Amino acid sequence: MPDVNAPIGVFDSGVGGLTVAKEIMRQLPGESLVYFGDTARVPYGSKSGQTVCKYSRQIVNFLLTKQVKAIVIACNTASALAREELEEMVNIPVVDVVRPGAKMAADDTKNNNIGIIGTESTVKSGIYEQFLHQINPEITVVSKACPLFVPLVEEGLLEDRVTEDIVSRYLHDMKEYRIDTLVLGCTHYPLLRGVIGREMGEDVRLINPAYETAKSLKELLKKENLLASGRAGRTHAYYVSDGVERFVAFADSVLPCRVGNAQVVDIEAY
Amino acid sequence: MPDVNAPIGVFDSGVGGLTVAKEIMRQLPGESLVYFGDTARVPYGSKSGQTVCKYSRQIVNFLLTKQVKAIVIACNTASALAREELEEMVNIPVVDVVRPGAKMAADDTKNNNIGIIGTESTVKSGIYEQFLHQINPEITVVSKACPLFVPLVEEGLLEDRVTEDIVSRYLHDMKEYRIDTLVLGCTHYPLLRGVIGREMGEDVRLINPAYETAKSLKELLKKENLLASGRAGRTHAYYVSDGVERFVAFADSVLPCRVGNAQVVDIEAY
């Protein structure tokens, strides 16, 4: 039986998963987090299943050395390609971002036309379609890889005519199919919410899986009697595989608390 | 003394270095190449010196198992951050892409105003400035990181209004400084030559270091009596750390010969 005051391990290919960490901190203010960002090997979205699984296993091995009581895969690509393998690997709860996002979309849609945008590997995996069709076989899913969104976000072009142009091209098909719900299936994409929302119009609901992921985590911890007792102080720790300064600067701009410092981990050794 | 008919090892963070391999095949048609593209850990351009050095060492260790007679660092970022370390590590000739590119620019400029564009890590390293100032301290160097160029190339937007817009923004300062020579300091950039050339105008000479790199390699092999005798048949071999199909498709579109196949290497084990 794990210690209820042990931290929750959260990982992503880089900084995007911090948007999920932020939501966990908001919904579970008593919990401690250990965040790992694989900044040396980012991005995962164009990599093969084999490679993403290997990298995810190494990260989970690292998180286990921190005695985490649960693991959150805060990366859509790793959720799509490595979740099953990671669940078999550990005997603590594993929460991914895809299932909660798919559930929320299925609950919200009125016309059963759902759009999914994500990285190349996430879209290729067909994982969202699979979950959505398990919930309701009558749902039509339109999915589209948007490889330029992450670089545009990382370059800070959140509101820009170039971003508007690219968003408009990528989302053209979604409009043709008259979707009423669009899943932002990559943790970077909520940062483009403004441009994407204007392009799709007010009638299309945008789903950010971070909110639903934190809610799922909360329910799971409750069910497993793993919610922190609140007796121990809450502490967050941050680890990356490269580029501490860059990570800390980004984290400080996203998270409600000051990150202060992060440590570099030789992740290939795990 | 290495075997003159041994292959030349060429490596890059991914597929960009194939433009250098192509130029080597053209200028040294009798030589065999072993190409390694680190497609699992691409891109290097936003990574720290420590990480790029570690990855480069692993790749060189792998190339040495193929009994290469020389090594070409066909990646500007690895050339900038890891060249010295790799030269100390091996006792065979090492050729990088930065020095030949810098030399060519210094030879070509008439007004001593040279522009350098490259990845964030290449530009931050200051390596081009260093070499250019060794050649001629009176040269003024204007450098600019262009992080969106690689994703735009990989998305195939070689001739596009979005690419034109981004090129125009990144190169604005270069025009202000009235450079007459611009080094395309990343192996992906020659693919944007058309747009960059139109933006800079006819009076600015664009330098693609691949040509000069192959020339340097040829001179060095000659000097060291390492040119292939031509008695053994010429063969090229391709290795990657991920995504064989994607690599082969790109390689077949760039190289004059059919690549056919590539093998995946567990590069972290080297």
Coordinates of C-alpha atoms in Angstrom, one line a residue:
Chain A
M1 CA 0.0 0.0 0.0
P2 CA 1.6 3.3 -1.1
D3 CA 1.9 6.2 1.3
V4 CA -1.0 8.6 0.8
N5 CA 1.3 11.6 1.2
A6 CA 3.7 10.3 -1.5
P7 CA 3.8 12.6 -4.6
I8 CA 2.0 12.1 -7.9
G9 CA 4.4 11.6 -10.8
V10 CA 3.4 13.7 -13.9
F11 CA 5.4 13.5 -17.2
D12 CA 5.4 14.9 -20.6
S13 CA 7.8 15.1 -23.6
G14 CA 8.6 18.6 -22.6
V15 CA 6.8 21.6 -21.1
G16 CA 3.3 21.1 -22.5
G17 CA 2.3 18.8 -19.7
L18 CA 2.7 21.7 -17.3
T19 CA -0.8 22.8 -18.4
V20 CA -2.0 19.4 -16.9
A21 CA 0.1 19.9 -13.8
K22 CA -1.5 23.3 -13.3
E23 CA -5.0 21.8 -13.4
I24 CA -4.0 19.0 -11.0
M25 CA -2.6 21.7 -8.6
R26 CA -5.9 23.6 -8.9
Q27 CA -8.2 20.6 -8.4
L28 CA -6.0 18.7 -5.9
P29 CA -4.3 21.5 -3.9
G30 CA -3.2 19.1 -1.1
E31 CA -1.2 16.9 -3.4
S32 CA 2.6 17.0 -4.0
L33 CA 3.8 16.5 -7.6
V34 CA 7.0 15.2 -9.2
Y35 CA 7.1 16.6 -12.8
F36 CA 9.4 15.2 -15.4
G37 CA 9.8 16.9 -18.8
D38 CA 11.8 15.0 -21.4
T39 CA 13.2 18.3 -22.8
A40 CA 16.3 16.5 -24.3
R41 CA 14.2 14.2 -26.5
V42 CA 11.2 16.4 -27.2
P43 CA 9.1 16.2 -29.4
Y44 CA 7.5 12.8 -29.2
G45 CA 4.8 13.6 -31.8
S46 CA 6.8 12.5 -34.8
K47 CA 8.3 9.4 -33.2
S48 CA 7.5 5.7 -33.6
G49 CA 5.5 3.8 -31.0
Q50 CA 8.6 1.7 -30.1
T51 CA 10.6 4.8 -29.3
V52 CA 7.9 6.6 -27.4
C53 CA 7.3 3.4 -25.3
K54 CA 11.0 3.1 -24.5
Y55 CA 11.3 6.7 -23.5
S56 CA 8.1 6.5 -21.4
R57 CA 9.4 3.4 -19.6
Q58 CA 12.6 5.1 -18.7
I59 CA 10.7 8.1 -17.3
V60 CA 8.4 5.8 -15.3
N61 CA 11.4 4.0 -13.9
F62 CA 12.8 7.4 -12.8
L63 CA 9.5 8.5 -11.2
L64 CA 9.3 5.2 -9.3
T65 CA 12.6 6.1 -7.6
K66 CA 10.7 9.1 -6.2
Q67 CA 8.1 6.7 -4.6
V68 CA 5.2 8.2 -6.5
K69 CA 1.7 6.9 -5.6
A70 CA 0.2 7.4 -9.0
I71 CA 1.4 8.4 -12.5
V72 CA -0.2 10.9 -14.9
I73 CA 0.8 10.7 -18.6
A74 CA 0.5 14.4 -19.3
C75 CA 1.3 13.9 -23.0
N76 CA -1.2 12.9 -25.7
T77 CA 1.4 11.0 -27.8
A78 CA 2.7 9.0 -24.8
S79 CA -0.9 8.4 -23.7
A80 CA -1.8 7.1 -27.2
L81 CA 1.3 4.9 -27.7
A82 CA 2.5 3.8 -24.3
R83 CA -0.4 3.7 -21.8
E84 CA -1.1 0.0 -21.9
E85 CA 2.5 -0.9 -21.6
L86 CA 3.0 1.5 -18.6
E87 CA -0.1 0.1 -16.9
E88 CA 1.3 -3.4 -17.1
M89 CA 4.6 -2.2 -15.8
V90 CA 3.5 -0.7 -12.5
N91 CA 1.0 -1.6 -9.8
I92 CA 0.0 2.0 -9.0
P93 CA -2.8 4.0 -10.7
V94 CA -2.0 5.4 -14.2
V95 CA -4.0 8.2 -15.6
D96 CA -3.6 9.4 -19.2
V97 CA -5.0 12.4 -21.0
V98 CA -6.7 10.7 -23.9
R99 CA -9.5 8.8 -22.2
P100 CA -10.7 11.7 -20.1
G101 CA -10.6 14.0 -23.2
A102 CA -12.5 11.4 -25.3
K103 CA -15.2 10.9 -22.6
M104 CA -15.7 14.6 -22.2
A105 CA -16.1 15.1 -26.0
A106 CA -18.6 12.2 -26.2
D107 CA -20.6 13.6 -23.3
D108 CA -20.7 17.1 -24.9
T109 CA -21.4 16.5 -28.6
K110 CA -25.0 17.0 -29.8
N111 CA -24.6 16.1 -33.4
N112 CA -22.1 13.2 -32.9
N113 CA -19.5 14.9 -35.1
I114 CA -16.3 15.2 -33.2
G115 CA -13.0 16.7 -34.3
I116 CA -9.6 15.6 -33.0
I117 CA -6.4 17.6 -33.5
G118 CA -3.0 16.4 -32.3
T119 CA 0.5 15.4 -33.3
E120 CA 1.2 13.1 -36.2
S121 CA 1.8 10.1 -33.9
T122 CA -1.3 10.7 -31.8
V123 CA -3.5 11.0 -34.9
K124 CA -2.0 8.0 -36.6
S125 CA -2.5 5.9 -33.5
G126 CA -6.3 6.2 -33.9
I127 CA -6.6 6.1 -30.2
Y128 CA -9.3 8.8 -29.9
E129 CA -11.5 7.1 -32.5
Q130 CA -11.1 3.9 -30.6
F131 CA -12.2 5.3 -27.3
L132 CA -15.0 7.4 -28.8
H133 CA -16.4 4.4 -30.7
Q134 CA -16.3 2.3 -27.5
I135 CA -18.5 5.0 -25.9
N136 CA -20.7 5.5 -28.9
P137 CA -20.3 3.7 -32.2
E138 CA -22.4 6.3 -33.9
I139 CA -19.9 9.1 -33.4
T140 CA -18.2 10.4 -36.5
V141 CA -14.6 11.4 -35.9
V142 CA -12.6 13.7 -38.0
S143 CA -8.9 13.9 -37.1
K144 CA -6.1 16.0 -38.3
A145 CA -2.4 16.2 -37.4
C146 CA -1.2 19.8 -36.9
P147 CA 2.6 19.5 -36.9
L148 CA 3.2 23.3 -37.0
F149 CA 1.2 24.2 -33.9
V150 CA 3.9 23.1 -31.4
P151 CA 6.7 25.1 -33.1
L152 CA 4.4 28.1 -33.4
V153 CA 3.5 28.0 -29.7
E154 CA 7.2 27.6 -28.8
E155 CA 8.1 30.6 -30.9
G156 CA 5.4 32.6 -29.0
L157 CA 3.2 33.3 -32.0
L158 CA 0.0 32.7 -30.0
E159 CA -1.9 35.6 -31.7
D160 CA -0.4 36.2 -35.1
R161 CA -1.5 36.3 -38.7
V162 CA 0.8 33.4 -39.6
T163 CA -0.8 31.3 -36.8
E164 CA -4.3 32.3 -38.1
D165 CA -3.3 31.2 -41.6
I166 CA -2.0 27.8 -40.5
V167 CA -4.9 27.2 -38.1
S168 CA -7.3 28.0 -40.9
R169 CA -5.7 25.5 -43.3
Y170 CA -5.5 22.7 -40.7
L171 CA -9.1 23.1 -39.6
H172 CA -10.7 23.5 -43.0
D173 CA -11.9 19.9 -43.1
M174 CA -13.3 20.1 -39.6
K175 CA -15.6 22.9 -40.7
E176 CA -16.7 20.9 -43.8
Y177 CA -17.7 18.0 -41.5
R178 CA -19.7 20.4 -39.3
I179 CA -18.2 19.1 -36.0
D180 CA -19.7 20.6 -32.9
T181 CA -16.9 19.5 -30.5
L182 CA -13.1 19.7 -31.0
V183 CA -10.6 18.0 -28.8
L184 CA -7.3 19.9 -28.3
G185 CA -5.4 16.6 -28.4
C186 CA -1.9 18.0 -27.6
T187 CA -1.0 19.8 -24.4
H188 CA 0.4 22.7 -26.3
Y189 CA -2.8 23.4 -28.2
P190 CA -4.8 25.1 -25.4
L191 CA -2.3 28.0 -25.7
L192 CA -3.8 28.5 -29.3
R193 CA -7.3 28.4 -28.0
G194 CA -8.0 32.0 -29.0
V195 CA -7.1 31.6 -32.7
I196 CA -8.7 28.1 -32.9
G197 CA -11.9 29.3 -31.2
R198 CA -12.3 32.2 -33.6
E199 CA -11.7 30.0 -36.6
M200 CA -14.2 27.3 -35.6
G201 CA -16.8 29.8 -34.4
E202 CA -18.9 29.9 -31.2
D203 CA -21.0 26.8 -32.0
V204 CA -18.0 24.5 -31.7
R205 CA -17.0 23.5 -28.2
L206 CA -13.2 23.2 -27.6
I207 CA -12.2 20.4 -25.2
N208 CA -9.0 20.8 -23.2
P209 CA -8.4 17.3 -21.7
A210 CA -6.3 18.8 -18.8
Y211 CA -9.4 19.6 -16.8
E212 CA -11.0 16.2 -17.2
T213 CA -7.7 14.5 -16.6
A214 CA -7.3 16.2 -13.2
K215 CA -10.9 15.2 -12.4
S216 CA -10.3 11.6 -13.3
L217 CA -7.2 11.5 -11.2
K218 CA -9.1 12.9 -8.2
E219 CA -11.8 10.3 -8.5
L220 CA -9.3 7.5 -8.9
L221 CA -7.2 8.6 -5.8
K222 CA -10.5 8.8 -3.8
K223 CA -11.6 5.4 -4.9
E224 CA -8.2 3.9 -4.1
N225 CA -8.0 5.7 -0.7
L226 CA -4.9 7.5 -1.9
L227 CA -5.9 11.2 -1.4
A228 CA -3.2 13.0 0.6
S229 CA -4.1 13.3 4.3
G230 CA -2.9 16.9 4.3
R231 CA -0.7 16.2 7.4
A232 CA 2.5 16.3 5.4
G233 CA 3.5 19.6 3.8
R234 CA 2.9 19.9 0.1
T235 CA 6.0 20.1 -2.1
H236 CA 6.5 20.0 -5.9
A237 CA 9.7 18.9 -7.6
Y238 CA 10.7 19.4 -11.2
Y239 CA 13.0 17.3 -13.3
V240 CA 14.1 17.6 -16.9
S241 CA 16.5 15.8 -19.3
D242 CA 17.9 19.1 -20.6
G243 CA 17.8 22.9 -20.5
V244 CA 16.9 23.8 -16.9
E245 CA 16.7 27.6 -17.4
R246 CA 14.5 27.4 -20.4
F247 CA 12.2 25.0 -18.6
V248 CA 12.0 27.1 -15.4
A249 CA 11.2 30.2 -17.3
F250 CA 8.3 28.5 -19.1
A251 CA 7.1 26.8 -16.0
D252 CA 7.1 30.1 -14.0
S253 CA 4.9 31.6 -16.7
V254 CA 2.4 28.7 -16.7
L255 CA 2.1 27.5 -13.1
P256 CA 0.4 29.4 -10.2
C257 CA 3.4 28.7 -7.9
R258 CA 7.0 29.7 -8.3
V259 CA 9.0 26.8 -9.7
G260 CA 12.4 28.2 -8.6
N261 CA 14.5 25.3 -9.7
A262 CA 14.6 22.1 -11.7
Q263 CA 17.2 19.3 -11.8
V264 CA 18.7 17.6 -14.8
V265 CA 18.3 13.8 -14.9
D266 CA 20.3 11.4 -17.1
I267 CA 17.1 9.7 -18.3
E268 CA 18.8 7.3 -20.6
A269 CA 20.3 5.6 -17.6
Y270 CA 16.8 4.5 -16.3
Chain B
M1 CA 46.6 3.3 -40.8
P2 CA 43.0 3.0 -41.8
D3 CA 41.9 1.2 -45.0
V4 CA 41.5 3.7 -47.8
N5 CA 38.5 1.8 -49.1
A6 CA 36.8 2.0 -45.7
P7 CA 33.6 4.1 -45.7
I8 CA 33.3 7.8 -44.5
G9 CA 31.0 8.2 -41.6
V10 CA 28.5 11.1 -42.0
F11 CA 26.0 12.1 -39.3
D12 CA 23.2 14.5 -38.6
S13 CA 20.5 15.0 -36.0
G14 CA 18.1 13.7 -38.7
V15 CA 17.6 14.0 -42.4
G16 CA 19.1 17.5 -43.1
G17 CA 22.6 16.0 -43.4
L18 CA 21.6 14.1 -46.5
T19 CA 22.1 17.4 -48.4
V20 CA 25.7 17.2 -47.3
A21 CA 25.9 13.4 -48.1
K22 CA 24.6 14.2 -51.6
E23 CA 27.3 16.8 -52.2
I24 CA 30.0 14.3 -51.0
M25 CA 28.6 11.6 -53.4
R26 CA 28.9 14.2 -56.2
Q27 CA 32.4 15.4 -55.4
L28 CA 33.8 12.0 -54.3
P29 CA 31.9 9.5 -56.4
G30 CA 34.4 6.7 -55.5
E31 CA 33.8 6.8 -51.8
S32 CA 31.5 4.7 -49.7
L33 CA 29.4 6.4 -47.0
V34 CA 27.8 5.2 -43.7
Y35 CA 25.1 7.8 -42.8
F36 CA 23.6 8.0 -39.4
G37 CA 20.5 10.2 -38.8
D38 CA 19.5 10.6 -35.1
T39 CA 15.8 10.7 -36.0
A40 CA 14.7 9.6 -32.5
R41 CA 16.3 12.6 -30.8
V42 CA 16.0 15.2 -33.5
P43 CA 16.1 18.3 -33.3
Y44 CA 19.5 19.2 -31.8
G45 CA 19.0 22.9 -32.4
S46 CA 17.2 23.7 -29.1
K47 CA 19.4 21.4 -26.9
S48 CA 22.2 22.2 -24.6
G49 CA 25.9 21.7 -25.4
Q50 CA 26.2 18.9 -22.9
T51 CA 23.3 16.9 -24.5
V52 CA 24.5 17.5 -28.1
C53 CA 28.0 16.4 -27.1
K54 CA 26.7 13.2 -25.5
Y55 CA 24.5 12.3 -28.5
S56 CA 27.4 13.1 -30.9
R57 CA 29.8 10.9 -28.9
Q58 CA 27.3 8.0 -29.0
I59 CA 27.0 8.4 -32.8
V60 CA 30.7 8.5 -33.3
N61 CA 31.1 5.3 -31.2
F62 CA 28.6 3.7 -33.5
L63 CA 30.3 4.9 -36.6
L64 CA 33.6 3.6 -35.3
T65 CA 32.1 0.1 -35.2
K66 CA 31.7 0.5 -39.0
Q67 CA 35.5 1.1 -39.3
V68 CA 35.0 4.5 -40.9
K69 CA 38.2 6.2 -42.1
A70 CA 36.9 9.8 -41.5
I71 CA 33.9 11.5 -39.9
V72 CA 31.8 14.3 -41.3
I73 CA 29.6 16.2 -38.8
A74 CA 26.8 17.1 -41.3
C75 CA 24.9 19.1 -38.7
N76 CA 25.6 22.7 -37.9
T77 CA 24.5 22.4 -34.2
A78 CA 26.8 19.4 -33.6
S79 CA 29.6 21.1 -35.5
A80 CA 29.2 24.1 -33.3
L81 CA 28.9 22.3 -30.0
A82 CA 30.7 19.0 -30.3
R83 CA 33.5 19.3 -32.9
E84 CA 36.4 19.8 -30.5
E85 CA 35.3 17.0 -28.2
L86 CA 34.9 14.6 -31.2
E87 CA 38.3 15.5 -32.6
E88 CA 39.9 14.7 -29.3
M89 CA 38.0 11.4 -29.1
V90 CA 39.1 9.8 -32.4
N91 CA 42.4 9.6 -34.4
I92 CA 40.9 9.8 -37.8
P93 CA 40.0 13.0 -39.7
V94 CA 36.9 14.9 -38.6
V95 CA 35.3 17.5 -40.9
D96 CA 32.5 19.8 -39.8
V97 CA 30.2 22.0 -41.7
V98 CA 30.8 25.3 -39.9
R99 CA 34.5 26.0 -40.7
P100 CA 34.1 25.4 -44.5
G101 CA 31.0 27.6 -44.5
A102 CA 32.7 30.4 -42.6
K103 CA 35.7 30.2 -44.8
M104 CA 33.6 30.5 -48.0
A105 CA 31.7 33.4 -46.6
A106 CA 34.9 35.3 -45.6
D107 CA 36.3 34.7 -49.1
D108 CA 33.1 35.9 -50.8
T109 CA 32.1 39.0 -48.9
K110 CA 33.1 42.4 -50.4
N111 CA 31.7 44.7 -47.8
N112 CA 32.7 42.5 -44.8
N113 CA 29.1 42.3 -43.6
I114 CA 28.1 38.7 -43.2
G115 CA 24.8 37.2 -42.0
I116 CA 24.5 33.8 -40.3
I117 CA 21.1 32.0 -39.9
G118 CA 20.8 28.8 -37.9
T119 CA 19.2 27.0 -35.0
E120 CA 19.1 28.6 -31.6
S121 CA 22.0 26.5 -30.3
T122 CA 24.2 27.2 -33.3
V123 CA 23.6 30.9 -33.1
K124 CA 24.0 31.0 -29.3
S125 CA 27.4 29.2 -29.6
G126 CA 28.9 32.1 -31.5
I127 CA 31.0 29.6 -33.4
Y128 CA 30.6 31.3 -36.8
E129 CA 31.6 34.7 -35.4
Q130 CA 34.6 33.0 -33.8
F131 CA 35.8 31.4 -37.1
L132 CA 35.0 34.5 -39.2
H133 CA 36.9 36.8 -36.8
Q134 CA 39.9 34.4 -36.8
I135 CA 40.0 34.8 -40.6
N136 CA 39.4 38.6 -40.6
P137 CA 38.7 40.6 -37.4
E138 CA 37.1 43.4 -39.5
I139 CA 34.2 41.3 -40.5
T140 CA 30.8 42.3 -39.0
V141 CA 28.6 39.3 -38.3
V142 CA 24.9 39.6 -37.9
S143 CA 23.3 36.3 -36.7
K144 CA 19.8 35.2 -36.2
A145 CA 18.1 32.0 -35.0
C146 CA 15.2 30.9 -37.2
P147 CA 13.5 28.2 -35.2
L148 CA 10.5 27.9 -37.5
F149 CA 12.5 27.1 -40.7
V150 CA 13.0 23.4 -39.9
P151 CA 9.3 22.7 -39.0
L152 CA 8.2 24.6 -42.2
V153 CA 10.6 22.5 -44.3
E154 CA 9.5 19.3 -42.7
E155 CA 5.8 20.3 -43.4
G156 CA 6.8 20.8 -47.0
L157 CA 5.9 24.5 -47.1
L158 CA 9.0 25.4 -49.2
E159 CA 7.1 27.9 -51.4
D160 CA 4.3 29.3 -49.4
R161 CA 3.0 32.7 -48.2
V162 CA 3.4 31.7 -44.6
T163 CA 7.1 30.8 -45.2
E164 CA 7.5 34.1 -47.1
D165 CA 6.0 35.9 -44.1
I166 CA 8.3 34.1 -41.5
V167 CA 11.4 34.5 -43.7
S168 CA 10.7 38.2 -44.1
R169 CA 10.5 38.7 -40.3
Y170 CA 13.6 36.7 -39.5
L171 CA 15.7 38.3 -42.1
H172 CA 14.6 41.9 -41.5
D173 CA 17.7 42.7 -39.4
M174 CA 20.0 41.2 -42.0
K175 CA 18.7 43.7 -44.6
E176 CA 19.1 46.6 -42.2
Y177 CA 22.8 45.7 -41.7
R178 CA 23.3 45.6 -45.5
I179 CA 25.0 42.2 -45.5
D180 CA 26.2 40.9 -48.9
T181 CA 26.7 37.3 -47.9
L182 CA 24.3 35.0 -45.9
V183 CA 25.4 31.6 -44.6
L184 CA 22.6 29.0 -44.5
G185 CA 23.9 27.6 -41.3
C186 CA 21.5 24.7 -40.9
T187 CA 21.4 21.8 -43.4
H188 CA 17.6 22.2 -43.8
Y189 CA 17.8 25.8 -44.9
P190 CA 19.1 25.3 -48.5
L191 CA 15.6 23.9 -49.2
L192 CA 14.2 27.4 -48.5
R193 CA 16.8 28.9 -50.8
G194 CA 14.1 30.2 -53.2
V195 CA 12.2 32.2 -50.7
I196 CA 15.3 33.4 -48.8
G197 CA 16.9 34.5 -52.1
R198 CA 13.9 36.5 -53.2
E199 CA 13.7 38.2 -49.7
M200 CA 17.4 39.1 -49.6
G201 CA 17.6 40.2 -53.3
E202 CA 20.1 39.4 -56.0
D203 CA 23.0 41.3 -54.4
V204 CA 23.2 38.9 -51.4
R205 CA 25.2 35.7 -52.0
L206 CA 23.7 32.7 -50.2
I207 CA 26.3 30.2 -48.9
N208 CA 25.4 26.5 -48.6
P209 CA 28.2 25.0 -46.6
A210 CA 27.6 21.5 -48.0
Y211 CA 29.6 22.2 -51.2
E212 CA 32.6 23.6 -49.3
T213 CA 32.4 20.8 -46.7
A214 CA 32.7 18.1 -49.4
K215 CA 35.6 20.1 -50.9
S216 CA 37.3 20.2 -47.6
L217 CA 36.8 16.5 -47.1
K218 CA 38.3 15.8 -50.5
E219 CA 41.4 17.9 -49.7
L220 CA 41.8 16.3 -46.3
L221 CA 41.5 12.7 -47.6
K222 CA 44.0 13.6 -50.4
K223 CA 46.5 15.1 -47.9
E224 CA 46.2 12.1 -45.6
N225 CA 46.4 9.6 -48.5
L226 CA 43.0 8.3 -47.7
L227 CA 41.2 8.6 -51.0
A228 CA 39.5 5.4 -52.0
S229 CA 41.6 3.4 -54.5
G230 CA 38.5 2.5 -56.5
R231 CA 39.3 -1.2 -56.4
A232 CA 36.6 -2.1 -53.9
G233 CA 33.0 -1.5 -55.0
R234 CA 31.3 1.6 -53.6
T235 CA 28.4 1.0 -51.2
H236 CA 26.4 3.3 -49.0
A237 CA 24.7 2.3 -45.8
Y238 CA 22.0 4.2 -43.9
Y239 CA 21.2 4.0 -40.2
V240 CA 18.7 5.9 -38.1
S241 CA 17.5 5.8 -34.5
D242 CA 13.8 5.8 -35.4
G243 CA 11.3 5.9 -38.3
V244 CA 12.9 4.0 -41.2
E245 CA 10.1 4.5 -43.7
R246 CA 9.9 8.3 -43.2
F247 CA 13.7 8.5 -43.5
V248 CA 13.9 6.4 -46.6
A249 CA 11.1 8.4 -48.3
F250 CA 13.0 11.6 -47.6
A251 CA 16.4 10.2 -48.6
D252 CA 15.1 8.9 -51.9
S253 CA 13.8 12.4 -52.7
V254 CA 17.1 14.1 -51.9
L255 CA 19.9 11.7 -53.0
P256 CA 20.9 10.8 -56.6
C257 CA 20.9 7.1 -55.8
R258 CA 18.2 4.8 -54.5
V259 CA 18.5 4.4 -50.7
G260 CA 16.3 1.3 -50.6
N261 CA 16.7 0.5 -47.0
A262 CA 17.9 1.8 -43.6
Q263 CA 18.5 0.1 -40.3
V264 CA 17.4 1.2 -36.9
V265 CA 20.2 1.5 -34.3
D266 CA 19.7 1.6 -30.5
I267 CA 22.0 4.6 -30.3
E268 CA 21.6 5.1 -26.5
A269 CA 23.5 1.8 -26.1
Y270 CA 26.7 3.3 -27.6

